[in-house]
Short mmCIF file of C-alpha atoms in Angstrom, two decimals:
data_model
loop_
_atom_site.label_atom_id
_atom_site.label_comp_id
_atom_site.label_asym_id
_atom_site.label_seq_id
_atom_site.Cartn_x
_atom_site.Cartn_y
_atom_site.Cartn_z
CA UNK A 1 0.00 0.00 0.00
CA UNK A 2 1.35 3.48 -0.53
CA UNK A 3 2.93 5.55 2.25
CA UNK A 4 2.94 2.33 4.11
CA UNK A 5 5.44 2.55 6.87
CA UNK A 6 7.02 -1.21 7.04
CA UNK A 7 7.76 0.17 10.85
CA UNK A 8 4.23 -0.82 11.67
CA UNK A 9 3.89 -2.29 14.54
CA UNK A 10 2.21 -5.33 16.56
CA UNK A 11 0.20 -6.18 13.50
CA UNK A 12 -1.56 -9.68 12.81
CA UNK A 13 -3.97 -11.06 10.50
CA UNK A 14 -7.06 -9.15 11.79
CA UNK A 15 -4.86 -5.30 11.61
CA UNK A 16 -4.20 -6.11 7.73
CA UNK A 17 -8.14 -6.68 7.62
CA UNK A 18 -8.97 -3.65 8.96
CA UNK A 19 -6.42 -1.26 6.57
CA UNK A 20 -8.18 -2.32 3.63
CA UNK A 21 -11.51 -0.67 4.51
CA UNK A 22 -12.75 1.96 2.57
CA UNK A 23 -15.59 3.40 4.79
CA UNK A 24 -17.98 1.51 7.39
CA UNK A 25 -17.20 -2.37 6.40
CA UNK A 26 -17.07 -1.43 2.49
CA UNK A 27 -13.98 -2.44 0.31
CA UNK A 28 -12.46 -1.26 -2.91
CA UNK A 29 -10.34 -4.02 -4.32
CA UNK A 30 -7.39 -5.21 -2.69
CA UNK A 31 -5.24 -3.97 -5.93
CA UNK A 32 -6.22 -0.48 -5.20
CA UNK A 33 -2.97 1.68 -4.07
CA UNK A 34 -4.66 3.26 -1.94
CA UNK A 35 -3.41 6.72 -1.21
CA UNK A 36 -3.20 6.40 2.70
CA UNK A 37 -0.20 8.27 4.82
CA UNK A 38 0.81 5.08 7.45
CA UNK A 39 2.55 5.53 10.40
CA UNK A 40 2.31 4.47 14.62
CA UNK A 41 2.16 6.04 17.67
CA UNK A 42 3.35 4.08 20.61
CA UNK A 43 1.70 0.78 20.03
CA UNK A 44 -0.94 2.22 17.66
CA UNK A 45 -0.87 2.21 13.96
CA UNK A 46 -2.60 5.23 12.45
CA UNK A 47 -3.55 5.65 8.80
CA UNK A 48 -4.44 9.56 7.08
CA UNK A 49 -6.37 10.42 3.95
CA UNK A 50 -7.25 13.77 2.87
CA UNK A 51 -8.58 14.95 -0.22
CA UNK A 52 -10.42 18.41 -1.71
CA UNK A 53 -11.77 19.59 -5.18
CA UNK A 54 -12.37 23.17 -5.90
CA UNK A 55 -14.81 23.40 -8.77
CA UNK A 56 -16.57 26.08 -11.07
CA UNK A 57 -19.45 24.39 -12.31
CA UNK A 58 -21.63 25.69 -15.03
CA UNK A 59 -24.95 23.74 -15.78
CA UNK A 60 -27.23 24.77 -18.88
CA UNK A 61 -30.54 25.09 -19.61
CA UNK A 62 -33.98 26.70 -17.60
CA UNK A 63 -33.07 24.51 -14.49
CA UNK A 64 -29.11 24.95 -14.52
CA UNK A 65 -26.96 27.36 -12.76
CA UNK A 66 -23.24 28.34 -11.67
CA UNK A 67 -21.10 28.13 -9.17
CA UNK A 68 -17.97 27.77 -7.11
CA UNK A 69 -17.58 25.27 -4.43
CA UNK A 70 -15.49 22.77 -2.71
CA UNK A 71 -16.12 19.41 -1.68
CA UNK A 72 -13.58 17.81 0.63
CA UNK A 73 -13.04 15.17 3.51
CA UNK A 74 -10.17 14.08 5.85
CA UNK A 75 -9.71 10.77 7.12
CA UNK A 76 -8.20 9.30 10.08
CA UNK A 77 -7.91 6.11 11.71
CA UNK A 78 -6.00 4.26 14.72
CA UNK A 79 -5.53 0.68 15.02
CA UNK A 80 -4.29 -1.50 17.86
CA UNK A 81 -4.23 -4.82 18.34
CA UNK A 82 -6.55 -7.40 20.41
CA UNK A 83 -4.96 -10.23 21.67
CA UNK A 84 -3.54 -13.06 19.99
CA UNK A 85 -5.96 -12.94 16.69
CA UNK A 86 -8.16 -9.79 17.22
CA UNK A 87 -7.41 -6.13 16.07
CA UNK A 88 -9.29 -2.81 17.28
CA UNK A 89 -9.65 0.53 14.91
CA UNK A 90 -10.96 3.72 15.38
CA UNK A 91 -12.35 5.82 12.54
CA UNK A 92 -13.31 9.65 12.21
CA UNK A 93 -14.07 11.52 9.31
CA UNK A 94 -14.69 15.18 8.56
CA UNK A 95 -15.92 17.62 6.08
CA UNK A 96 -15.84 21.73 5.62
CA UNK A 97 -18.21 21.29 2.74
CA UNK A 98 -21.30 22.69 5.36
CA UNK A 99 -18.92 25.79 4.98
CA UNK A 100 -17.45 25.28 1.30
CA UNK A 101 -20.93 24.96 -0.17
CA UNK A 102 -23.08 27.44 0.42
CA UNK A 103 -27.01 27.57 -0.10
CA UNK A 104 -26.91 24.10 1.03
CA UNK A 105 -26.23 22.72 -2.45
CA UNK A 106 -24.37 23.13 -5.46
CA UNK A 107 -25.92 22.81 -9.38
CA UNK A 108 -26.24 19.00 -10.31
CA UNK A 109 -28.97 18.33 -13.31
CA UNK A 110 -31.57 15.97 -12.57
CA UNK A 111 -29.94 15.28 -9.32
CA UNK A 112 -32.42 14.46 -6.65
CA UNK A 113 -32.60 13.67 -2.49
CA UNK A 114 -32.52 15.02 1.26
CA UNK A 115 -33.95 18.99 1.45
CA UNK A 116 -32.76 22.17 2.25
CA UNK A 117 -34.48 25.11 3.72
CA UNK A 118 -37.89 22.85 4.15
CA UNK A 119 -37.61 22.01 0.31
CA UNK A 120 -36.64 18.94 -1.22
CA UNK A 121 -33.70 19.83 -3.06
CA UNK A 122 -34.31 19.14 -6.62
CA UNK A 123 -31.17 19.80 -10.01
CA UNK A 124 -28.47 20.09 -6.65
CA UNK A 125 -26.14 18.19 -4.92
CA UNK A 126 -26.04 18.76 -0.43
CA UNK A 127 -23.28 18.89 1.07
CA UNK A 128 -22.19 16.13 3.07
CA UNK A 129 -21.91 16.96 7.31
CA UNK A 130 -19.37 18.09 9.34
CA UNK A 131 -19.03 14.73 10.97
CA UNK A 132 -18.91 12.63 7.94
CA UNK A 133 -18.58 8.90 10.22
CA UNK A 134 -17.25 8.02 13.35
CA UNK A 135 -17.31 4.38 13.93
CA UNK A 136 -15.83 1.70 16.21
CA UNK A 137 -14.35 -1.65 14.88
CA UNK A 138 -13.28 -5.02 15.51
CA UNK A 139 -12.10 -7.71 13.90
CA UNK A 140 -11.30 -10.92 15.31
CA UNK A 141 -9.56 -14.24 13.31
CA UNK A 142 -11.75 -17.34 14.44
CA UNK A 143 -9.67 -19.41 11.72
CA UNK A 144 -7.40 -20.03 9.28
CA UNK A 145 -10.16 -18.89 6.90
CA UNK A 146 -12.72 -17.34 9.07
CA UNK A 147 -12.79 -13.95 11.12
CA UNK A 148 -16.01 -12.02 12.82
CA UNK A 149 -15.93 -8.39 11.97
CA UNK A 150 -18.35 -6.02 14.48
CA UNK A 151 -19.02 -2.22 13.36
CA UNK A 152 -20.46 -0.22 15.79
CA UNK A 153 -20.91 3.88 14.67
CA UNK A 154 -22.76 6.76 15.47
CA UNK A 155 -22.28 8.11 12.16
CA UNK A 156 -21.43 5.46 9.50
CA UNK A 157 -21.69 3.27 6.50
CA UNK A 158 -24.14 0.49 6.86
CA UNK A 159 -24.22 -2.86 4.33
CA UNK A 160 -25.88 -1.29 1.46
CA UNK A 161 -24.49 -1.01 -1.45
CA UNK A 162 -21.15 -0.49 -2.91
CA UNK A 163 -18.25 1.81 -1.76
CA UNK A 164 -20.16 4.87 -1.72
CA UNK A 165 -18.57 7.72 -4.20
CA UNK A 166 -16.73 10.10 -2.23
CA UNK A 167 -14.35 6.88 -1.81
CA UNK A 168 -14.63 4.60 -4.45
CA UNK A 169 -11.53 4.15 -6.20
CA UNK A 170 -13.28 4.59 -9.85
CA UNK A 171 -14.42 8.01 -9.17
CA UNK A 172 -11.67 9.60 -7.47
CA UNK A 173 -11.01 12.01 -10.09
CA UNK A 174 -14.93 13.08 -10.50
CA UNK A 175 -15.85 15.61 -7.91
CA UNK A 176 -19.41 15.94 -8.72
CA UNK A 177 -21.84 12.94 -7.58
CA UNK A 178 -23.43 11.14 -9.52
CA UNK A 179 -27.61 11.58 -10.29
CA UNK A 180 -28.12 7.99 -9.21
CA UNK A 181 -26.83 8.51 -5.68
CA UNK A 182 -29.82 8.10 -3.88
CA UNK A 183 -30.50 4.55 -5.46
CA UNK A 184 -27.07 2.93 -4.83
CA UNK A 185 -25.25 4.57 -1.76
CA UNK A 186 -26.73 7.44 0.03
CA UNK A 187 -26.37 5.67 3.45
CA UNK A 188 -22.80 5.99 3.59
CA UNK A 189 -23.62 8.80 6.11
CA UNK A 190 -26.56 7.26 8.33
CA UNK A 191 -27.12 7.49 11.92
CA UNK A 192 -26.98 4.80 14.47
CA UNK A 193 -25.19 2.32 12.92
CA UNK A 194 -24.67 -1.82 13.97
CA UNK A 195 -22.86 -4.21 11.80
CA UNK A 196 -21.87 -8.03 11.99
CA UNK A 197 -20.20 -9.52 9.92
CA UNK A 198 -18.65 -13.08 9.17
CA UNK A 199 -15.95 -13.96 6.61
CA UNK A 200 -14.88 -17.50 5.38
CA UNK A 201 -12.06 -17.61 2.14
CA UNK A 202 -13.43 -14.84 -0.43
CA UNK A 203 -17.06 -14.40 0.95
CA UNK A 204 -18.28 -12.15 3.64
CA UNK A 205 -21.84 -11.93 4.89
CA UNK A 206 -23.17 -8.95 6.66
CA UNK A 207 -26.13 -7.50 8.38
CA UNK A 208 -26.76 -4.01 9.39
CA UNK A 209 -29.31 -2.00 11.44
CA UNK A 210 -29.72 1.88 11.29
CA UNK A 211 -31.72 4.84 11.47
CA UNK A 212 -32.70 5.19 8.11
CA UNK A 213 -33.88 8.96 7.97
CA UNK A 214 -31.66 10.73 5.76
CA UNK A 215 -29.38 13.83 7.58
CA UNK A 216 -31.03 16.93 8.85
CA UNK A 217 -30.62 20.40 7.65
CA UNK A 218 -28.17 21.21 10.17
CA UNK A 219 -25.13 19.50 8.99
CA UNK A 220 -22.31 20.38 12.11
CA UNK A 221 -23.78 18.12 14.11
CA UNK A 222 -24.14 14.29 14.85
CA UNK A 223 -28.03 13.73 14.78
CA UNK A 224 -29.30 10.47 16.34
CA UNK A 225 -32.89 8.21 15.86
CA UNK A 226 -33.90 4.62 16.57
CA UNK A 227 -32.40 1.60 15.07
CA UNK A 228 -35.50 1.31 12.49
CA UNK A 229 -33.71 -0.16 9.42
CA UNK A 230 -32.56 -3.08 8.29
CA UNK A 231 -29.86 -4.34 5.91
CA UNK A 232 -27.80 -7.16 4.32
CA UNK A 233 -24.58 -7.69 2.05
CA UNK A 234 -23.04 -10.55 0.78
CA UNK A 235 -19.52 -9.92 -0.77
CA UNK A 236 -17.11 -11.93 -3.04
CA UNK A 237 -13.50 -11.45 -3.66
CA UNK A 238 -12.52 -13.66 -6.41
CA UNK A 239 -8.97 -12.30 -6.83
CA UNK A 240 -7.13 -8.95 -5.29
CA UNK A 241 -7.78 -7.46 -8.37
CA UNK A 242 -12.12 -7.76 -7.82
CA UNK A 243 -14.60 -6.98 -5.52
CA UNK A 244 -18.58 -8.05 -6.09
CA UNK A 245 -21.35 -7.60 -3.79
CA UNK A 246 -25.42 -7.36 -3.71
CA UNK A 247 -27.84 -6.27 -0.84
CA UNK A 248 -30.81 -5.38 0.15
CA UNK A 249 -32.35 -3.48 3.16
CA UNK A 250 -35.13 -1.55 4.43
CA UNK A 251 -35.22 2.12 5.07
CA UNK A 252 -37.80 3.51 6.97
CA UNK A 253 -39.17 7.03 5.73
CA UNK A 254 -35.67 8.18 4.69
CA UNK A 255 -37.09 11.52 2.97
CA UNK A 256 -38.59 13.93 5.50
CA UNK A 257 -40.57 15.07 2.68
CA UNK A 258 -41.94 11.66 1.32
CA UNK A 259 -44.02 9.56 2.62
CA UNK A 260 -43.63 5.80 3.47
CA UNK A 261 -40.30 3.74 3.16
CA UNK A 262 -38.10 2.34 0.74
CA UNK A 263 -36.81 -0.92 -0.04
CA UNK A 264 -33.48 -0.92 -1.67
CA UNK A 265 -31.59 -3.47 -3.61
CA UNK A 266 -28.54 -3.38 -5.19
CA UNK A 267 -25.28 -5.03 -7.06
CA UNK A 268 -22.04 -3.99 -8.25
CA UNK A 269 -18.53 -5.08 -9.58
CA UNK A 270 -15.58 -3.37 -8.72
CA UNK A 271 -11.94 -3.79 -10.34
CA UNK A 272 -8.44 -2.15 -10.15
CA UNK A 273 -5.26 -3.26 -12.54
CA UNK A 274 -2.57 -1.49 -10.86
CA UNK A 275 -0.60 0.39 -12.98
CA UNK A 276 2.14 3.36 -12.74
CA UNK A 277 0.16 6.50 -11.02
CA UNK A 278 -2.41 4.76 -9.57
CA UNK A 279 -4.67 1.73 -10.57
CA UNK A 280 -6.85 1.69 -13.26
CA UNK A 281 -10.44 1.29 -11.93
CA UNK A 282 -13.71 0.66 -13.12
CA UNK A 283 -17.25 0.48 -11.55
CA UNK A 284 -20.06 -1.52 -12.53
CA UNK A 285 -23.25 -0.50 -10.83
CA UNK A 286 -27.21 -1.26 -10.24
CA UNK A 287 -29.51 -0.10 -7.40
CA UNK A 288 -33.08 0.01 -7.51
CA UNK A 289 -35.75 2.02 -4.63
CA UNK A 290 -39.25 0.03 -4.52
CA UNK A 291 -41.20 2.84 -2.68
CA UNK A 292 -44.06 1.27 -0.34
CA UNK A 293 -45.93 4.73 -0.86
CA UNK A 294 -46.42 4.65 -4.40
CA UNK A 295 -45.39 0.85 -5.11
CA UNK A 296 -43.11 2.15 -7.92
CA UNK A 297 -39.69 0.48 -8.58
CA UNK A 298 -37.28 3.20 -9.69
CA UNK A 299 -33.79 1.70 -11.18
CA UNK A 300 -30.56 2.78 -11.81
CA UNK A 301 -27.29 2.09 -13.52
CA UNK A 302 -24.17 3.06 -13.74
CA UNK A 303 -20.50 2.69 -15.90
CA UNK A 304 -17.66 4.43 -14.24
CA UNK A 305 -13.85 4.42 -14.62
CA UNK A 306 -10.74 6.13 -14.24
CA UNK A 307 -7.70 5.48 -15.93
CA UNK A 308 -4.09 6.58 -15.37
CA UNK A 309 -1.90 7.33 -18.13
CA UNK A 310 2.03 7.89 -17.99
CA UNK A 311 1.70 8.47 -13.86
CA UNK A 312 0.20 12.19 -14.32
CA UNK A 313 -2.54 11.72 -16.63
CA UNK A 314 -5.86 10.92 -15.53
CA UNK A 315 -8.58 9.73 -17.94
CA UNK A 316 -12.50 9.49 -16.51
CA UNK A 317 -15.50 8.39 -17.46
CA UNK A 318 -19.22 8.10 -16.08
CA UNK A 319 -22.30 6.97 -17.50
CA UNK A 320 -25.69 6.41 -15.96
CA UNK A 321 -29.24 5.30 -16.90
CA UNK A 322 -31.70 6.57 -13.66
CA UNK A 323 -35.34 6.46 -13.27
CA UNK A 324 -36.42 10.05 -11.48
CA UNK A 325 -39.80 10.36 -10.19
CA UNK A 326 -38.35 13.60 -7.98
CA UNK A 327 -38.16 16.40 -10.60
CA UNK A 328 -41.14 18.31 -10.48
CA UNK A 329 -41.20 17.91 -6.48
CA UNK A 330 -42.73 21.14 -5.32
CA UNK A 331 -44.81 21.81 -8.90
CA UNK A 332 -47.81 20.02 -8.50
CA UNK A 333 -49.16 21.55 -11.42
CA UNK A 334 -46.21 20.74 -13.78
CA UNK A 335 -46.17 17.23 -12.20
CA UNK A 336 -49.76 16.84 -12.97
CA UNK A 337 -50.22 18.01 -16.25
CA UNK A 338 -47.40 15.74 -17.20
CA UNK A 339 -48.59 12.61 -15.58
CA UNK A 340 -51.66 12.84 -17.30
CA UNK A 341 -49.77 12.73 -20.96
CA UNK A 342 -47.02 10.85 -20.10
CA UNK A 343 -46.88 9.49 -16.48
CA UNK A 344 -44.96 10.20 -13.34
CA UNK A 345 -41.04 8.74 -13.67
CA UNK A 346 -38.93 9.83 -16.69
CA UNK A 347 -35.70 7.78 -17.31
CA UNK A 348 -32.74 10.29 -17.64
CA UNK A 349 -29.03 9.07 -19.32
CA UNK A 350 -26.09 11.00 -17.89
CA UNK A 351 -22.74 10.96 -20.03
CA UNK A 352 -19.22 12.40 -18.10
CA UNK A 353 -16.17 12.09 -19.77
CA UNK A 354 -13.12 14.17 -18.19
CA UNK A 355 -9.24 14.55 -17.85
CA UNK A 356 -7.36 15.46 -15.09
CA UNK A 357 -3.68 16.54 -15.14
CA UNK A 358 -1.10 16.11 -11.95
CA UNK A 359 1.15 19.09 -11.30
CA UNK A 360 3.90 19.42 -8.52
CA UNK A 361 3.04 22.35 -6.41
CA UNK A 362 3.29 21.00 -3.10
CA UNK A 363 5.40 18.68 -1.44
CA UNK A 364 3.22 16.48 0.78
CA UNK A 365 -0.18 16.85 -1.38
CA UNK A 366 -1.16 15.59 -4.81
CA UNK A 367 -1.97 18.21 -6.50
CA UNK A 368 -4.40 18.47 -10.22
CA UNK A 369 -6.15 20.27 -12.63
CA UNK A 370 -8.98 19.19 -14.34
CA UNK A 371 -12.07 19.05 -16.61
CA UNK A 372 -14.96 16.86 -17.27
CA UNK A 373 -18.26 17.55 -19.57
CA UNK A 374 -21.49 16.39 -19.13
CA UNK A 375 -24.44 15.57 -21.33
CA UNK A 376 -27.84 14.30 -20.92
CA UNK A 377 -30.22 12.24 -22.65
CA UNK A 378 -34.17 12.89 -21.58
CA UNK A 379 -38.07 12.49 -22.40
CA UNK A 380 -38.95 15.04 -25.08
CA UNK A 381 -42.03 15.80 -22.32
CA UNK A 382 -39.62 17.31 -19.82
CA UNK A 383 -37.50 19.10 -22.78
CA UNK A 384 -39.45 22.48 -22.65
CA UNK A 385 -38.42 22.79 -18.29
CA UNK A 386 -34.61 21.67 -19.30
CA UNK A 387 -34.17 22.56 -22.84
CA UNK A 388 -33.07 20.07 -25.42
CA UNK A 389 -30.01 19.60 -25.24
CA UNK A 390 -28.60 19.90 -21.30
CA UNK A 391 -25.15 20.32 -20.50
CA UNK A 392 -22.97 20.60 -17.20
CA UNK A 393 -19.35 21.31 -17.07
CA UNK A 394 -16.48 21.31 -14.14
CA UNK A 395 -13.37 22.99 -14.09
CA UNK A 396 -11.24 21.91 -10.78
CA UNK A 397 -8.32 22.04 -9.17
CA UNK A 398 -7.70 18.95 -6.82
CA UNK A 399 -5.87 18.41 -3.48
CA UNK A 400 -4.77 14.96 -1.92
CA UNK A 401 -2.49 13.91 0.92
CA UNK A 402 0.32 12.45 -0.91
CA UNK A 403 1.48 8.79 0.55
CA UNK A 404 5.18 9.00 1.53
CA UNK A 405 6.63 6.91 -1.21
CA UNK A 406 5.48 9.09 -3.76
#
């Protein structure tokens, strides 16, 4: 792993576990460098990842808009170990973007989810909160080919879905989400967290519980609710270089403005081909929301990569297929008159392709500038709100804690 210190000390089976997590108990493939500054303290290990994007955004049409924000997060961890076969880590993880992005969102076309100012935020991105997860784990080895894994966080990533995208090693050079968020894995950030899981060879089984309300409007502080949700995950690792997993789960009234629940199911394939500058890394993803409310299943999918070229040349791409019954949200009228002609859920294509460009500025950070374009494919019947031919583009400059063999 990069910036790993070989000085690291009292580690066994389960510590090696634990450095491979992404966020909660979610994994990017083992093949992924992943851009981690290692070191100990005393007789803990500690591991440091920080990362920003500064971006001018400009999004077309009736619905779009401009601006200039930064999303951002900073990672830290400590590990110690357990006994004979058991390993202990601490995780904490925060974001300015509460302060970087103002208005409580930035422009994102057709992006739906969560509110802001008693609104459900509709074309925008929110920010994520202050306190992005803080979470509690344990691993212990019960075999040669076996080991229990316990999560326990008051902010945290439950067993839903893949690596959510602020960390997933495919879209680490995107810094806008993507529009089918909310369908594959908007829970990396959900209250009240439990997780158990067991591992035998290259499975892993888990089960989660949670508060399943999505995050409040005020977003400095950890916000707490019952353990109302349910969720499962089964993964498969059939080589370092891959990482597969579906699940399911239950969230109970996650929108503050929606009624009823949701019942979310998803898959993905993850792999990484390490390569000079990185790993190239490529996403395969599908999440679907069956709402209880309306009994509508909403789906998603999603194509996403990232490719390094010569060390300081980064190639990305993103394409998704989502099913957005959220638009018009607010617009009864709008929403009506359309339902009547053409119905309530209108399938909308996303298409990013991008280039980023590593320059040495700084000594300790990683430090790019960068570009991606988006287009859109849509029903002619919402064409007159978004005009016919949408478009969002991102100009960025990008900050990451650089490992210390680099």
């Amino acid at each position: 792993m990069p910036g790993m210190n070989m000085n690291m000390v009292d580690m066994n089976a389960a510590s090696m576990d634990l450095m491979n997590v992404a966020t909660g108990t979610s994994v990017n493939p083992d093949s992924w460098p992943m851009p981690m500054i290692m070191t100990h303290f005393g007789s803990w290990n500690t591991m440091f990842m920080g990362e920003g994007f500064l971006t001018d955004t400009q999004q077309s049409g009736p619905r779009g808009g401009d601006k200039l924000y930064s999303t951002n997060l900073f990672m830290a961890s400590a590990e110690h170990r357990a006994g004979k076969d058991g390993a202990f880590q601490v995780d904490l993880m925060l974001s300015l973007e509460p302060a970087t992005i103002t208005d409580r969102r930035y422009p994102l076309l057709f992006q739906t989810g969560e509110t802001a100012f008693g609104k459900a935020i509709v074309d925008g991105q929110h920010p994520h909160n202050f306190i992005m997860a803080l979470g509690f784990h344990y691993v212990r080895e019960l075999g040669a080919n076996t080991r229990l894994e316990v999560y326990l966080a008051p902010v945290g990533d439950p067993a839903l879905g893949p690596v959510a995208y602020p960390h997933r090693a495919s879209a680490a050079e995107l810094p806008q989400a993507p529009i089918s968020h909310h369908w594959q894995d908007s829970e990396h950030i959900a209250d009240d967290v439990v997780t158990v899981g067991i591992a035998y060879k290259k499975l892993k089984l888990e089960a989660s519980g949670f508060h399943g309300a999505e995050p409040g409007e005020n977003r400095w502080i950890i916000q707490q609710g019952a353990i109302d949700s349910w969720s499962t995950r089964l993964w498969f690792f059939p080589a370092k270089n891959w990482a597969a997993q579906v699940s399911m789960g239950r969230l109970t009234h996650p929108e503050a403005l929606d009624p009823g629940d949701q019942m979310r199911s998803t898959a993905s394939l993850e792999y990484t081909k390490p390569m000079p500058g990185g790993g190239w890394s490529s996403s395969f993803i599908w999440g679907r929301n069956h709402q209880t409310a309306t009994g509508r299943n909403l789906n998603s999918y999603l194509v996403e990569s990232v490719l390094p070229i010569k060390r300081k040349n980064f190639v990305t791409g993103r394409a998704e297929l989502v099913d957005k019954d959220e638009l018009f949200n607010g617009q009864p009228e709008i929403e009506q008159n359309l339902a009547i002609v053409y119905g309530s859920t209108f399938r909308i294509g996303e298409y990013t392709i991008g280039y980023t460009r590593d320059i040495d500025i700084f000594r300790h950070l990683e430090t790019g500038i960068g570009a991606n374009v988006t287009v859109y494919s849509l029903p002619d019947a919402i064409k007159p709100y978004y005009g016919d031919r949408p478009i969002g583009g991102n100009v960025f400059i990008r900050f990451r804690l650089r490992p210390a063999e680099k």
